Amino acid sequence: PAVVCPSTPNNLTTAISLPSTKTPIRLTGTKSISFIPSQTLRYMQTKAPVIIESQGATPVVWQIRKGVWAGATICSSLQNEQWFVGGSGALTSKSILSIVNSGFSESAVEIEVYTSTGALEPKQVAISPNSTKSISLDTLAPGEDSLAISVKTKSGRVSAFLFDERKKGLRSLGADYVAAVSAPKKVLTIPAISTNESAAGRIFSEP
């Protein structure tokens, strides 16, 4: 199936790495439903989310605030449920939950937010056809620093992304996307470098 790349927040530059110059793409928020060839291996995205017929490859989104930081995420296929552990509703946070409806009928999702003291009341959100809705985390959980968020699709073609930026006054301290998982787990597996001594020796000894 097609994958969805997130929208570009204000004052950022976004580039999408594609597998081919013939990769079919289309923008949300327009009347056109046709895919056109990208004509480039690095597509410079403007504001709206991009839908890509990835044909087995996984496009990567690079977002940059010039001279400050750079972050990346992969474009997402449609999901029935996505969980994010990260983001904040505190004063130093500018975290944004973006929900993209890539279909041509209205979609509905249920957002559940968990704080250090427990779950908040679930929030029902409707997203217009072929559009995106951005929600600041400080409106979902004001003042809460550590969050886990569940986005459950009730209807429609939905992909969600969590963009986490931290600031001090007007100065950006850094940002990145929080990776989503399809279900909550108590065990997290992090791939490691091979335990083969000869392989490890080559990795660490070469400049």
mmCIF file of C-alpha atoms in Angstrom:
data_model
loop_
_atom_site.group_PDB
_atom_site.id
_atom_site.type_symbol
_atom_site.label_atom_id
_atom_site.label_comp_id
_atom_site.label_asym_id
_atom_site.label_seq_id
_atom_site.Cartn_x
_atom_site.Cartn_y
_atom_site.Cartn_z
ATOM 1 C CA PRO A 1 0.000 0.000 0.000
ATOM 2 C CA ALA A 2 0.931 3.649 -0.307
ATOM 3 C CA VAL A 3 2.809 5.282 2.561
ATOM 4 C CA VAL A 4 2.304 8.737 4.064
ATOM 5 C CA CYS A 5 5.038 11.258 4.895
ATOM 6 C CA PRO A 6 4.265 13.859 7.605
ATOM 7 C CA SER A 7 3.621 17.542 7.015
ATOM 8 C CA THR A 8 6.377 20.139 7.374
ATOM 9 C CA PRO A 9 6.174 22.268 10.553
ATOM 10 C CA ASN A 10 6.747 26.005 10.234
ATOM 11 C CA ASN A 11 10.282 27.235 9.521
ATOM 12 C CA LEU A 12 11.620 23.774 8.656
ATOM 13 C CA THR A 13 13.101 22.331 5.475
ATOM 14 C CA THR A 14 11.940 18.848 4.481
ATOM 15 C CA ALA A 15 13.468 16.406 2.008
ATOM 16 C CA ILE A 16 12.160 12.910 1.240
ATOM 17 C CA SER A 17 14.609 10.252 0.021
ATOM 18 C CA LEU A 18 12.989 8.129 -2.711
ATOM 19 C CA PRO A 19 14.049 4.841 -4.370
ATOM 20 C CA SER A 20 13.512 6.048 -7.938
ATOM 21 C CA THR A 21 12.906 9.183 -9.994
ATOM 22 C CA LYS A 22 9.752 7.430 -11.243
ATOM 23 C CA THR A 23 8.300 6.933 -7.754
ATOM 24 C CA PRO A 24 4.574 7.927 -7.887
ATOM 25 C CA ILE A 25 3.624 10.691 -5.428
ATOM 26 C CA ARG A 26 0.690 13.010 -4.692
ATOM 27 C CA LEU A 27 0.004 15.786 -2.197
ATOM 28 C CA THR A 28 -2.834 15.922 0.306
ATOM 29 C CA GLY A 29 -5.040 18.985 0.512
ATOM 30 C CA THR A 30 -5.488 19.271 -3.270
ATOM 31 C CA LYS A 31 -8.326 18.281 -5.591
ATOM 32 C CA SER A 32 -6.074 16.021 -7.632
ATOM 33 C CA ILE A 33 -6.188 12.308 -6.782
ATOM 34 C CA SER A 34 -3.641 11.328 -9.427
ATOM 35 C CA PHE A 35 -0.101 10.177 -8.686
ATOM 36 C CA ILE A 36 2.717 11.695 -10.731
ATOM 37 C CA PRO A 37 6.401 10.655 -11.061
ATOM 38 C CA SER A 38 8.635 12.347 -8.492
ATOM 39 C CA GLN A 39 11.324 13.110 -11.138
ATOM 40 C CA THR A 40 13.914 13.216 -8.356
ATOM 41 C CA LEU A 41 15.544 10.996 -5.749
ATOM 42 C CA ARG A 42 15.244 13.720 -3.103
ATOM 43 C CA TYR A 43 11.845 15.376 -3.130
ATOM 44 C CA MET A 44 11.760 18.789 -1.420
ATOM 45 C CA GLN A 45 8.448 18.831 0.377
ATOM 46 C CA THR A 46 6.558 22.055 1.023
ATOM 47 C CA LYS A 47 3.850 22.082 3.716
ATOM 48 C CA ALA A 48 1.310 19.338 2.994
ATOM 49 C CA PRO A 49 1.866 15.628 3.726
ATOM 50 C CA VAL A 50 2.953 13.538 0.735
ATOM 51 C CA ILE A 51 1.508 10.162 -0.248
ATOM 52 C CA ILE A 52 3.917 7.813 -2.000
ATOM 53 C CA GLU A 53 3.468 4.549 -3.883
ATOM 54 C CA SER A 54 6.698 3.233 -2.433
ATOM 55 C CA GLN A 55 6.665 -0.112 -4.295
ATOM 56 C CA GLY A 56 8.396 -2.093 -1.566
ATOM 57 C CA ALA A 57 10.914 0.578 -0.485
ATOM 58 C CA THR A 58 10.617 2.742 2.640
ATOM 59 C CA PRO A 59 11.025 6.478 1.979
ATOM 60 C CA VAL A 60 12.829 8.479 4.666
ATOM 61 C CA VAL A 61 11.860 12.036 5.667
ATOM 62 C CA TRP A 62 14.612 14.465 6.695
ATOM 63 C CA GLN A 63 13.620 17.667 8.488
ATOM 64 C CA ILE A 64 16.056 20.451 9.292
ATOM 65 C CA ARG A 65 16.007 23.722 11.179
ATOM 66 C CA LYS A 66 19.014 25.326 9.571
ATOM 67 C CA GLY A 67 21.979 25.717 11.894
ATOM 68 C CA VAL A 68 20.115 24.197 14.864
ATOM 69 C CA TRP A 69 19.188 20.517 14.439
ATOM 70 C CA ALA A 70 18.178 17.773 12.007
ATOM 71 C CA GLY A 71 15.741 14.888 12.515
ATOM 72 C CA ALA A 72 14.385 12.006 10.480
ATOM 73 C CA THR A 73 11.582 9.450 10.358
ATOM 74 C CA ILE A 74 10.229 6.910 7.904
ATOM 75 C CA CYS A 75 7.018 7.400 5.976
ATOM 76 C CA SER A 76 4.234 5.335 7.475
ATOM 77 C CA SER A 77 1.752 2.857 6.039
ATOM 78 C CA LEU A 78 -1.847 2.950 7.248
ATOM 79 C CA GLN A 79 -2.263 1.793 10.844
ATOM 80 C CA ASN A 80 -5.249 0.748 12.972
ATOM 81 C CA GLU A 81 -3.417 1.656 16.163
ATOM 82 C CA GLN A 82 -0.201 3.566 16.908
ATOM 83 C CA TRP A 83 1.536 4.125 20.242
ATOM 84 C CA PHE A 84 4.046 6.875 20.965
ATOM 85 C CA VAL A 85 6.172 7.063 24.127
ATOM 86 C CA GLY A 86 7.597 10.567 24.243
ATOM 87 C CA GLY A 87 6.593 14.142 23.745
ATOM 88 C CA SER A 88 5.572 16.549 26.454
ATOM 89 C CA GLY A 89 2.904 19.067 27.347
ATOM 90 C CA ALA A 90 5.250 21.072 29.564
ATOM 91 C CA LEU A 91 6.280 24.682 28.991
ATOM 92 C CA THR A 92 9.580 23.766 27.307
ATOM 93 C CA SER A 93 7.855 21.536 24.753
ATOM 94 C CA LYS A 94 6.435 22.317 21.320
ATOM 95 C CA SER A 95 5.388 18.711 20.647
ATOM 96 C CA ILE A 96 2.793 18.216 17.907
ATOM 97 C CA LEU A 97 0.699 15.153 17.086
ATOM 98 C CA SER A 98 -0.118 15.139 13.351
ATOM 99 C CA ILE A 99 -2.891 12.894 12.050
ATOM 100 C CA VAL A 100 -3.105 12.436 8.273
ATOM 101 C CA ASN A 101 -6.246 11.217 6.517
ATOM 102 C CA SER A 102 -5.080 10.077 3.075
ATOM 103 C CA GLY A 103 -8.539 8.852 2.057
ATOM 104 C CA PHE A 104 -11.412 10.662 0.375
ATOM 105 C CA SER A 105 -13.970 10.317 3.157
ATOM 106 C CA GLU A 106 -13.932 11.675 6.704
ATOM 107 C CA SER A 107 -11.950 9.607 9.211
ATOM 108 C CA ALA A 108 -12.243 9.350 12.968
ATOM 109 C CA VAL A 109 -9.675 8.484 15.639
ATOM 110 C CA GLU A 110 -9.612 8.092 19.394
ATOM 111 C CA ILE A 111 -6.636 9.595 21.229
ATOM 112 C CA GLU A 112 -5.719 8.254 24.657
ATOM 113 C CA VAL A 113 -3.046 10.031 26.697
ATOM 114 C CA TYR A 114 -1.281 8.422 29.643
ATOM 115 C CA THR A 115 0.654 10.525 32.175
ATOM 116 C CA SER A 116 2.763 9.548 35.188
ATOM 117 C CA THR A 117 -0.432 9.529 37.278
ATOM 118 C CA GLY A 118 -2.674 7.560 34.923
ATOM 119 C CA ALA A 119 -4.881 7.822 31.856
ATOM 120 C CA LEU A 120 -6.722 10.976 30.794
ATOM 121 C CA GLU A 121 -10.194 11.024 29.269
ATOM 122 C CA PRO A 122 -10.057 9.723 25.652
ATOM 123 C CA LYS A 123 -10.507 12.376 22.963
ATOM 124 C CA GLN A 124 -12.484 11.758 19.764
ATOM 125 C CA VAL A 125 -11.132 13.569 16.703
ATOM 126 C CA ALA A 126 -12.518 13.793 13.153
ATOM 127 C CA ILE A 127 -10.215 14.505 10.196
ATOM 128 C CA SER A 128 -11.543 15.880 6.934
ATOM 129 C CA PRO A 129 -10.954 13.921 3.713
ATOM 130 C CA ASN A 130 -7.471 14.176 2.158
ATOM 131 C CA SER A 131 -6.132 16.448 4.884
ATOM 132 C CA THR A 132 -4.124 16.582 8.099
ATOM 133 C CA LYS A 133 -4.889 17.758 11.631
ATOM 134 C CA SER A 134 -2.129 18.945 13.980
ATOM 135 C CA ILE A 135 -2.701 18.912 17.746
ATOM 136 C CA SER A 136 -0.306 20.492 20.269
ATOM 137 C CA LEU A 137 0.391 18.177 23.195
ATOM 138 C CA ASP A 138 0.047 21.072 25.626
ATOM 139 C CA THR A 139 -3.664 21.111 24.740
ATOM 140 C CA LEU A 140 -4.020 17.349 25.341
ATOM 141 C CA ALA A 141 -2.032 17.197 28.601
ATOM 142 C CA PRO A 142 -1.117 20.702 29.821
ATOM 143 C CA GLY A 143 1.956 20.761 32.059
ATOM 144 C CA GLU A 144 2.593 17.005 31.839
ATOM 145 C CA ASP A 145 6.224 16.198 31.090
ATOM 146 C CA SER A 146 6.209 12.429 30.374
ATOM 147 C CA LEU A 147 3.529 11.036 28.070
ATOM 148 C CA ALA A 148 2.460 7.869 26.280
ATOM 149 C CA ILE A 149 -0.100 8.368 23.521
ATOM 150 C CA SER A 150 -2.368 5.926 21.723
ATOM 151 C CA VAL A 151 -4.003 6.832 18.403
ATOM 152 C CA LYS A 152 -6.715 4.334 17.414
ATOM 153 C CA THR A 153 -8.370 4.529 14.006
ATOM 154 C CA LYS A 154 -12.153 4.198 14.173
ATOM 155 C CA SER A 155 -12.732 4.813 10.461
ATOM 156 C CA GLY A 156 -10.817 5.946 7.387
ATOM 157 C CA ARG A 157 -7.217 5.801 6.137
ATOM 158 C CA VAL A 158 -5.104 7.249 8.931
ATOM 159 C CA SER A 159 -1.395 7.674 9.714
ATOM 160 C CA ALA A 160 -0.131 9.543 12.781
ATOM 161 C CA PHE A 161 3.209 11.193 13.598
ATOM 162 C CA LEU A 162 4.570 12.720 16.810
ATOM 163 C CA PHE A 163 7.006 15.617 16.351
ATOM 164 C CA ASP A 164 8.828 16.486 19.581
ATOM 165 C CA GLU A 165 10.624 19.832 19.833
ATOM 166 C CA ARG A 166 12.020 21.351 23.024
ATOM 167 C CA LYS A 167 12.613 25.065 23.526
ATOM 168 C CA LYS A 168 14.025 27.458 26.079
ATOM 169 C CA GLY A 169 12.320 30.776 25.574
ATOM 170 C CA LEU A 170 12.529 31.447 21.837
ATOM 171 C CA ARG A 171 15.580 29.209 21.379
ATOM 172 C CA SER A 172 15.150 25.705 19.983
ATOM 173 C CA LEU A 173 17.064 23.051 21.937
ATOM 174 C CA GLY A 174 16.467 20.280 19.400
ATOM 175 C CA ALA A 175 13.760 18.100 17.881
ATOM 176 C CA ASP A 176 13.021 14.742 16.304
ATOM 177 C CA TYR A 177 10.166 12.387 15.515
ATOM 178 C CA VAL A 178 9.070 9.814 18.087
ATOM 179 C CA ALA A 179 8.930 6.359 16.512
ATOM 180 C CA ALA A 180 5.547 4.628 16.712
ATOM 181 C CA VAL A 181 4.802 0.993 17.594
ATOM 182 C CA SER A 182 1.606 -0.904 16.827
ATOM 183 C CA ALA A 183 0.973 -2.098 20.390
ATOM 184 C CA PRO A 184 2.305 -1.379 23.907
ATOM 185 C CA LYS A 185 4.923 -3.822 25.227
ATOM 186 C CA LYS A 186 6.802 -4.276 28.480
ATOM 187 C CA VAL A 187 9.958 -5.436 26.692
ATOM 188 C CA LEU A 188 11.934 -3.323 24.211
ATOM 189 C CA THR A 189 14.546 -4.969 21.998
ATOM 190 C CA ILE A 190 17.347 -2.721 20.727
ATOM 191 C CA PRO A 191 19.486 -4.236 17.932
ATOM 192 C CA ALA A 192 23.155 -4.330 18.924
ATOM 193 C CA ILE A 193 26.527 -4.697 17.211
ATOM 194 C CA SER A 194 27.528 -8.288 16.521
ATOM 195 C CA THR A 195 29.182 -10.107 19.441
ATOM 196 C CA ASN A 196 31.619 -11.679 16.992
ATOM 197 C CA GLU A 197 34.995 -10.422 18.311
ATOM 198 C CA SER A 198 36.710 -10.216 14.934
ATOM 199 C CA ALA A 199 33.814 -8.255 13.428
ATOM 200 C CA ALA A 200 33.631 -5.953 16.452
ATOM 201 C CA GLY A 201 37.387 -5.422 16.296
ATOM 202 C CA ARG A 202 37.185 -4.313 12.675
ATOM 203 C CA ILE A 203 34.287 -1.963 13.418
ATOM 204 C CA PHE A 204 36.037 -0.190 16.272
ATOM 205 C CA SER A 205 39.588 -0.214 14.995
ATOM 206 C CA GLU A 206 38.952 1.276 11.565
ATOM 207 C CA PRO A 207 38.847 5.088 11.393
#
